[in-house]
Tab-separated table of C-alpha atoms in Angstrom:
chain	number	residue	atom	x	y	z
A	805	UNK	CA	90.855	134.294	91.093
A	806	UNK	CA	88.992	131.129	90.113
A	807	UNK	CA	85.453	130.660	91.501
A	808	UNK	CA	84.117	127.095	91.230
A	809	UNK	CA	80.996	125.873	93.013
A	810	UNK	CA	83.010	123.710	95.422
A	811	UNK	CA	86.663	123.542	96.429
A	812	UNK	CA	88.045	120.259	97.751
A	813	UNK	CA	91.287	120.641	99.685
A	814	UNK	CA	93.127	117.330	99.417
A	815	UNK	CA	93.342	114.672	96.716
A	816	UNK	CA	93.215	111.373	98.549
A	817	UNK	CA	90.445	108.868	98.037
A	818	UNK	CA	87.849	110.713	100.140
A	819	UNK	CA	88.503	114.031	98.429
A	820	UNK	CA	88.509	112.544	94.938
A	821	UNK	CA	85.410	110.394	95.494
A	822	UNK	CA	83.517	113.389	96.849
A	823	UNK	CA	84.665	115.603	93.986
A	824	UNK	CA	83.598	112.986	91.428
A	825	UNK	CA	80.195	112.569	93.110
A	826	UNK	CA	79.579	116.311	93.081
A	827	UNK	CA	80.794	116.616	89.502
A	828	UNK	CA	78.372	113.894	88.427
A	829	UNK	CA	75.585	115.922	90.071
A	830	UNK	CA	76.417	118.965	87.955
A	831	UNK	CA	78.699	120.954	90.247
A	832	UNK	CA	81.949	122.586	89.116
A	833	UNK	CA	84.578	121.270	91.517
A	834	UNK	CA	88.202	122.281	91.928
A	835	UNK	CA	90.450	119.828	93.777
A	836	UNK	CA	93.584	121.336	95.288
A	837	UNK	CA	96.232	118.636	95.448
A	838	UNK	CA	99.404	119.356	97.432
A	839	UNK	CA	101.213	116.894	95.168
A	840	UNK	CA	103.312	113.854	95.940
A	841	UNK	CA	102.158	110.565	97.458
A	842	UNK	CA	99.418	110.421	100.065
A	843	UNK	CA	97.917	107.699	102.228
A	844	UNK	CA	95.484	106.697	99.456
A	845	UNK	CA	98.181	106.302	96.816
A	846	UNK	CA	100.279	104.310	99.289
A	847	UNK	CA	97.388	101.901	99.847
A	848	UNK	CA	96.522	98.526	98.333
A	849	UNK	CA	92.985	99.436	97.201
A	850	UNK	CA	91.179	96.768	99.213
A	851	UNK	CA	87.388	97.059	99.554
A	852	UNK	CA	87.196	94.492	102.299
A	853	UNK	CA	84.220	94.629	104.671
A	854	UNK	CA	84.326	90.892	105.397
A	855	UNK	CA	87.934	90.378	106.447
A	856	UNK	CA	88.162	93.801	108.101
A	857	UNK	CA	85.155	92.800	110.216
A	858	UNK	CA	86.721	89.441	111.043
A	859	UNK	CA	90.269	90.584	111.748
A	860	UNK	CA	89.282	93.683	113.755
A	861	UNK	CA	86.451	91.831	115.546
A	862	UNK	CA	84.014	94.586	114.638
A	863	UNK	CA	80.552	94.907	116.101
A	864	UNK	CA	77.617	93.828	113.908
A	865	UNK	CA	76.609	97.468	113.463
A	866	UNK	CA	80.072	98.580	112.359
A	867	UNK	CA	80.371	95.570	110.068
A	868	UNK	CA	76.976	96.278	108.480
A	869	UNK	CA	78.035	99.868	107.750
A	870	UNK	CA	81.147	98.605	105.963
A	871	UNK	CA	79.019	96.210	103.948
A	872	UNK	CA	76.606	98.975	102.932
A	873	UNK	CA	79.580	101.099	101.899
A	874	UNK	CA	80.906	98.232	99.765
A	875	UNK	CA	77.516	97.846	98.111
A	876	UNK	CA	77.770	101.406	96.715
A	877	UNK	CA	80.865	100.502	94.719
A	878	UNK	CA	79.428	98.793	91.606
A	879	UNK	CA	77.268	101.780	90.636
A	880	UNK	CA	79.974	104.262	91.646
A	881	UNK	CA	82.625	102.437	89.601
A	882	UNK	CA	80.342	102.191	86.570
A	883	UNK	CA	79.445	105.891	86.764
A	884	UNK	CA	83.097	106.945	86.780
A	885	UNK	CA	84.600	104.310	84.499
A	886	UNK	CA	86.565	102.516	87.226
A	887	UNK	CA	87.466	98.829	87.134
A	888	UNK	CA	86.280	96.855	90.140
A	889	UNK	CA	87.962	93.494	90.793
A	890	UNK	CA	85.524	90.997	92.308
A	891	UNK	CA	87.642	87.883	92.801
A	892	UNK	CA	87.250	87.824	96.581
A	893	UNK	CA	89.906	87.355	99.236
A	894	UNK	CA	91.507	84.526	101.204
A	895	UNK	CA	92.393	84.332	104.881
A	896	UNK	CA	95.157	81.895	105.773
A	897	UNK	CA	95.278	81.917	109.513
A	898	UNK	CA	94.383	79.952	112.639
A	899	UNK	CA	90.947	78.380	113.143
A	900	UNK	CA	89.381	79.080	109.746
A	901	UNK	CA	86.191	77.259	110.747
A	902	UNK	CA	85.619	79.769	113.525
A	903	UNK	CA	86.327	82.535	111.032
A	904	UNK	CA	83.730	81.160	108.632
A	905	UNK	CA	81.159	80.940	111.421
A	906	UNK	CA	81.862	84.528	112.449
A	907	UNK	CA	81.584	85.795	108.865
A	908	UNK	CA	78.312	83.918	108.373
A	909	UNK	CA	76.948	85.454	111.580
A	910	UNK	CA	77.791	88.912	110.208
A	911	UNK	CA	76.044	88.182	106.910
A	912	UNK	CA	79.075	87.477	104.721
A	913	UNK	CA	79.654	84.474	102.490
A	914	UNK	CA	82.708	82.318	103.211
A	915	UNK	CA	83.874	78.791	102.486
A	916	UNK	CA	86.681	76.507	103.577
A	917	UNK	CA	89.799	76.110	101.463
A	918	UNK	CA	92.806	73.862	101.917
A	919	UNK	CA	94.800	76.775	103.340
A	920	UNK	CA	92.080	78.642	105.241
A	921	UNK	CA	88.926	80.393	104.026
A	922	UNK	CA	87.706	82.307	100.986
A	923	UNK	CA	85.122	85.083	100.956
A	924	UNK	CA	83.684	86.526	97.718
A	925	UNK	CA	82.530	89.635	99.604
A	926	UNK	CA	85.873	91.491	99.545
A	927	UNK	CA	86.836	93.344	96.363
A	928	UNK	CA	89.550	95.757	95.265
A	929	UNK	CA	90.561	98.481	92.831
A	930	UNK	CA	93.889	99.294	91.214
A	931	UNK	CA	94.810	102.417	93.153
A	932	UNK	CA	96.744	104.382	90.531
A	933	UNK	CA	94.134	103.807	87.831
A	934	UNK	CA	91.269	104.646	90.186
A	935	UNK	CA	92.877	107.886	91.352
A	936	UNK	CA	93.576	108.930	87.763
A	937	UNK	CA	89.997	108.156	86.755
A	938	UNK	CA	88.501	110.101	89.653
A	939	UNK	CA	90.794	113.069	89.000
A	940	UNK	CA	89.513	113.192	85.424
A	941	UNK	CA	85.831	112.823	86.344
A	942	UNK	CA	83.212	115.063	84.759
A	943	UNK	CA	83.063	118.478	86.410
A	944	UNK	CA	86.340	118.019	88.308
A	945	UNK	CA	89.414	120.216	87.821
A	946	UNK	CA	92.486	119.070	89.751
A	947	UNK	CA	95.212	121.628	90.390
A	948	UNK	CA	98.502	121.155	92.208
A	949	UNK	CA	98.589	123.639	95.068
A	950	UNK	CA	99.576	123.647	98.725
A	951	UNK	CA	97.000	125.602	100.672
A	952	UNK	CA	98.348	128.068	103.233
A	953	UNK	CA	95.188	129.744	104.552
A	954	UNK	CA	91.411	129.740	104.267
A	955	UNK	CA	89.174	132.683	105.127
A	956	UNK	CA	85.416	133.212	105.249
A	957	UNK	CA	84.460	136.405	103.388
A	958	UNK	CA	80.761	137.184	103.116
A	959	UNK	CA	79.028	134.138	101.655
A	960	UNK	CA	82.203	132.553	100.271
A	961	UNK	CA	85.426	130.944	101.328
A	962	UNK	CA	88.723	132.251	99.997
A	963	UNK	CA	91.472	129.645	99.714
A	964	UNK	CA	95.026	130.867	99.252
A	965	UNK	CA	97.993	128.749	98.191
A	966	UNK	CA	101.592	129.141	99.285
A	967	UNK	CA	102.484	130.518	95.835
A	968	UNK	CA	99.860	133.278	96.108
A	969	UNK	CA	97.177	131.784	93.874
A	970	UNK	CA	93.654	132.043	95.255
A	971	UNK	CA	90.242	130.463	94.743
A	972	UNK	CA	86.807	131.392	96.012
A	973	UNK	CA	83.708	129.216	96.478
A	974	UNK	CA	80.607	129.104	98.670
A	975	UNK	CA	81.506	125.569	99.736
A	976	UNK	CA	84.805	123.989	100.691
A	977	UNK	CA	85.528	120.403	101.711
A	978	UNK	CA	88.479	119.545	103.909
A	979	UNK	CA	89.888	116.209	102.783
A	980	UNK	CA	93.336	116.773	104.224
A	981	UNK	CA	93.907	113.376	105.804
A	982	UNK	CA	95.889	113.493	109.017
A	983	UNK	CA	97.330	116.955	108.318
A	984	UNK	CA	97.261	119.748	110.885
A	985	UNK	CA	94.298	122.160	110.856
A	986	UNK	CA	94.616	124.969	108.315
A	987	UNK	CA	94.952	128.586	109.487
A	988	UNK	CA	91.587	130.314	109.263
A	989	UNK	CA	89.458	127.610	110.846
A	990	UNK	CA	87.469	128.313	113.988
A	991	UNK	CA	88.375	126.715	117.267
A	992	UNK	CA	85.532	124.226	117.001
A	993	UNK	CA	86.649	122.815	113.649
A	994	UNK	CA	90.283	122.861	114.733
A	995	UNK	CA	89.321	120.829	117.795
A	996	UNK	CA	87.555	118.248	115.613
A	997	UNK	CA	90.587	117.857	113.352
A	998	UNK	CA	92.862	117.569	116.368
A	999	UNK	CA	90.917	114.435	117.393
A	1000	UNK	CA	92.446	112.655	114.391
A	1001	UNK	CA	95.355	110.344	115.169
A	1002	UNK	CA	98.050	109.786	112.525
A	1003	UNK	CA	98.863	106.164	111.711
A	1004	UNK	CA	101.914	105.471	109.587
A	1005	UNK	CA	101.628	102.677	107.036
A	1006	UNK	CA	104.324	101.125	104.857
A	1007	UNK	CA	103.859	98.566	102.103
A	1008	UNK	CA	106.315	96.943	99.729
A	1009	UNK	CA	105.700	96.283	96.020
A	1010	UNK	CA	107.434	93.175	94.709
A	1011	UNK	CA	107.986	92.040	91.149
A	1012	UNK	CA	106.770	88.442	91.176
A	1013	UNK	CA	104.002	86.214	89.885
A	1014	UNK	CA	100.755	87.949	90.770
A	1015	UNK	CA	98.344	86.123	93.103
A	1016	UNK	CA	94.893	85.330	91.761
A	1017	UNK	CA	93.265	87.385	94.502
A	1018	UNK	CA	94.023	89.130	97.784
A	1019	UNK	CA	95.603	86.757	100.309
A	1020	UNK	CA	95.785	87.740	103.974
A	1021	UNK	CA	97.530	86.031	106.882
A	1022	UNK	CA	98.672	87.065	110.364
A	1023	UNK	CA	100.995	90.042	109.988
A	1024	UNK	CA	100.942	90.282	106.193
A	1025	UNK	CA	98.759	90.563	103.115
A	1026	UNK	CA	99.449	90.126	99.396
A	1027	UNK	CA	97.414	92.093	96.837
A	1028	UNK	CA	97.644	91.650	93.050
A	1029	UNK	CA	99.240	94.626	91.313
A	1030	UNK	CA	100.759	95.687	88.009
A	1031	UNK	CA	104.210	94.942	89.436
A	1032	UNK	CA	103.151	91.549	90.704
A	1033	UNK	CA	102.083	91.980	94.320
A	1034	UNK	CA	101.856	94.519	97.110
A	1035	UNK	CA	102.883	93.244	100.540
A	1036	UNK	CA	101.788	95.131	103.596
A	1037	UNK	CA	101.103	96.886	105.661
A	1038	UNK	CA	102.198	98.361	108.945
A	1039	UNK	CA	99.916	100.232	111.356
A	1040	UNK	CA	102.053	102.590	113.471
A	1041	UNK	CA	99.824	104.862	115.593
A	1042	UNK	CA	101.115	108.338	116.375
A	1043	UNK	CA	103.897	108.238	113.764
A	1044	UNK	CA	104.145	110.860	110.985
A	1045	UNK	CA	107.578	109.938	109.606
A	1046	UNK	CA	107.375	109.371	105.833
A	1047	UNK	CA	110.847	107.865	105.459
A	1048	UNK	CA	111.096	104.244	104.368
A	1049	UNK	CA	112.146	101.713	106.976
A	1050	UNK	CA	114.361	99.269	105.082
A	1051	UNK	CA	114.027	96.588	107.759
A	1052	UNK	CA	110.233	96.694	107.442
A	1053	UNK	CA	110.499	96.320	103.663
A	1054	UNK	CA	112.782	93.315	104.060
A	1055	UNK	CA	110.373	91.657	106.478
A	1056	UNK	CA	107.337	92.413	104.329
A	1057	UNK	CA	108.998	91.022	101.222
A	1058	UNK	CA	110.057	87.838	102.999
A	1059	UNK	CA	106.652	87.321	104.622
A	1060	UNK	CA	104.731	88.016	101.430
A	1061	UNK	CA	106.830	85.756	99.240
A	1062	UNK	CA	106.606	82.998	101.852
A	1063	UNK	CA	102.821	83.411	101.985
A	1064	UNK	CA	102.577	83.023	98.199
A	1065	UNK	CA	105.461	80.531	97.899
A	1066	UNK	CA	106.983	82.760	95.205
A	1067	UNK	CA	110.331	84.247	94.334
A	1068	UNK	CA	110.511	87.958	93.630
A	1069	UNK	CA	112.407	91.233	93.512
A	1070	UNK	CA	111.615	94.032	95.955
A	1071	UNK	CA	110.728	97.476	94.597
A	1072	UNK	CA	110.757	100.860	96.382
A	1073	UNK	CA	108.427	100.843	99.366
A	1074	UNK	CA	105.505	103.234	99.796
A	1075	UNK	CA	104.683	105.114	102.971
A	1076	UNK	CA	101.549	107.037	103.845
A	1077	UNK	CA	100.060	108.622	106.947
A	1078	UNK	CA	96.480	107.548	107.550
A	1079	UNK	CA	94.097	109.436	109.796
A	1080	UNK	CA	91.901	107.727	112.386
A	1081	UNK	CA	89.196	109.038	114.690
A	1082	UNK	CA	88.631	107.688	118.203
A	1083	UNK	CA	85.893	105.307	116.960
A	1084	UNK	CA	87.745	104.242	113.809
A	1085	UNK	CA	85.133	105.703	111.450
A	1086	UNK	CA	85.592	108.772	109.250
A	1087	UNK	CA	84.236	112.276	109.669
A	1088	UNK	CA	81.825	112.950	106.814
A	1089	UNK	CA	79.533	115.940	106.735
A	1090	UNK	CA	79.082	119.545	107.724
A	1091	UNK	CA	81.030	121.408	110.367
A	1092	UNK	CA	79.480	124.230	112.365
A	1093	UNK	CA	81.046	126.758	109.993
A	1094	UNK	CA	78.755	127.697	107.075
A	1095	UNK	CA	79.757	126.073	103.807
A	1096	UNK	CA	82.559	124.021	105.385
A	1097	UNK	CA	82.329	120.213	105.148
A	1098	UNK	CA	84.693	117.453	106.265
A	1099	UNK	CA	85.742	114.208	104.561
A	1100	UNK	CA	88.442	112.924	106.855
A	1101	UNK	CA	90.087	110.038	108.679
A	1102	UNK	CA	88.848	106.665	107.324
A	1103	UNK	CA	91.671	104.813	109.111
A	1104	UNK	CA	92.757	102.011	106.737
A	1105	UNK	CA	89.419	101.755	104.926
A	1106	UNK	CA	89.487	104.830	102.719
A	1107	UNK	CA	88.909	102.916	99.498
A	1108	UNK	CA	86.063	100.942	101.018
A	1109	UNK	CA	84.344	104.013	102.480
A	1110	UNK	CA	85.003	106.520	99.680
A	1111	UNK	CA	81.633	106.360	97.874
A	1112	UNK	CA	79.669	106.427	101.147
A	1113	UNK	CA	81.556	109.471	102.418
A	1114	UNK	CA	81.069	111.105	99.017
A	1115	UNK	CA	77.316	110.545	99.108
A	1116	UNK	CA	76.949	111.841	102.663
A	1117	UNK	CA	78.956	114.998	101.992
A	1118	UNK	CA	77.302	115.696	98.636
A	1119	UNK	CA	73.825	115.180	100.092
A	1120	UNK	CA	74.628	117.602	102.900
A	1121	UNK	CA	75.868	120.249	100.482
A	1122	UNK	CA	72.705	119.930	98.404
A	1123	UNK	CA	70.366	119.850	101.398
A	1124	UNK	CA	69.057	116.374	100.628
A	1125	UNK	CA	67.658	114.032	103.247
A	1126	UNK	CA	70.609	112.245	104.849
A	1127	UNK	CA	71.176	108.534	104.372
A	1128	UNK	CA	70.939	106.377	107.485
A	1129	UNK	CA	74.717	106.197	107.996
A	1130	UNK	CA	75.159	109.984	107.942
A	1131	UNK	CA	74.502	110.316	111.672
A	1132	UNK	CA	77.111	107.656	112.473
A	1133	UNK	CA	79.780	109.530	110.492
A	1134	UNK	CA	78.707	113.055	111.523
A	1135	UNK	CA	81.869	114.995	112.476
A	1136	UNK	CA	79.960	116.709	115.284
A	1137	UNK	CA	79.768	113.420	117.206
A	1138	UNK	CA	83.182	114.466	118.541
A	1139	UNK	CA	82.200	118.061	119.346
């Protein structure tokens, strides 16, 4: 039985960012990845506090948290060898002047363009490259395993996989997305996880000329990618079905190509199940069970919030003074 310092159950963006943060701090971390696509790999990699604040009409406090999370990215990317794309993002929608005024009021830069507005404050990463880099971070060992049970034994947690393999560590981190609670959790932690709502998302890669930056419009966005562009994405609350909806792909391809005024060839769609809490912000921090921490449910902003969640969870494990945003993301706010 392997005995690392920390076991992370789940290999989406929150789990991988937290594992990389802990590894950089000198901890031996094992990430247990159930394998296959997840919500983070089926995402576009947008780090978009400005347009998320505008399009979701977020409060100034919520918007400021997203901006602080974004500001952690340059140092985090440099520390882990990740490429951060800083070309900004466009919004092509109704009343861009009102949008610019709103963004300015929230502290974001924005300017008028012929088609709408441009903000330099939204960035992005290439998802596949970022996940590979985080999986290979110093101190991190990723293993493919589907966890069946967890048990508290003395001062350690025992994690058992469906194939019988087992690991033991004093600290475990649940980064299991919108999955059901694992057997072995107490009722209190199970109740927290049951507050998470699944939200199905589908996006469509298209082989075409790549846009210069992210372009968003009502009902569609286009993100540069290795294939050309990613067009997305649906938000389907309460749905866990991972099958591809061909009609959605057809509509996304048509809307995205029209937005860019390009021709292109559709590629296999990607589907992921995001997790969302009642307030739309993730759970990041300790549970009431000793040595058990949560990194869950960032809604559609997992890539934006990854380094912030990682810092909060790592600080809690090490007993450091919490950052200001830790209280806002405390899982026990739903207890």
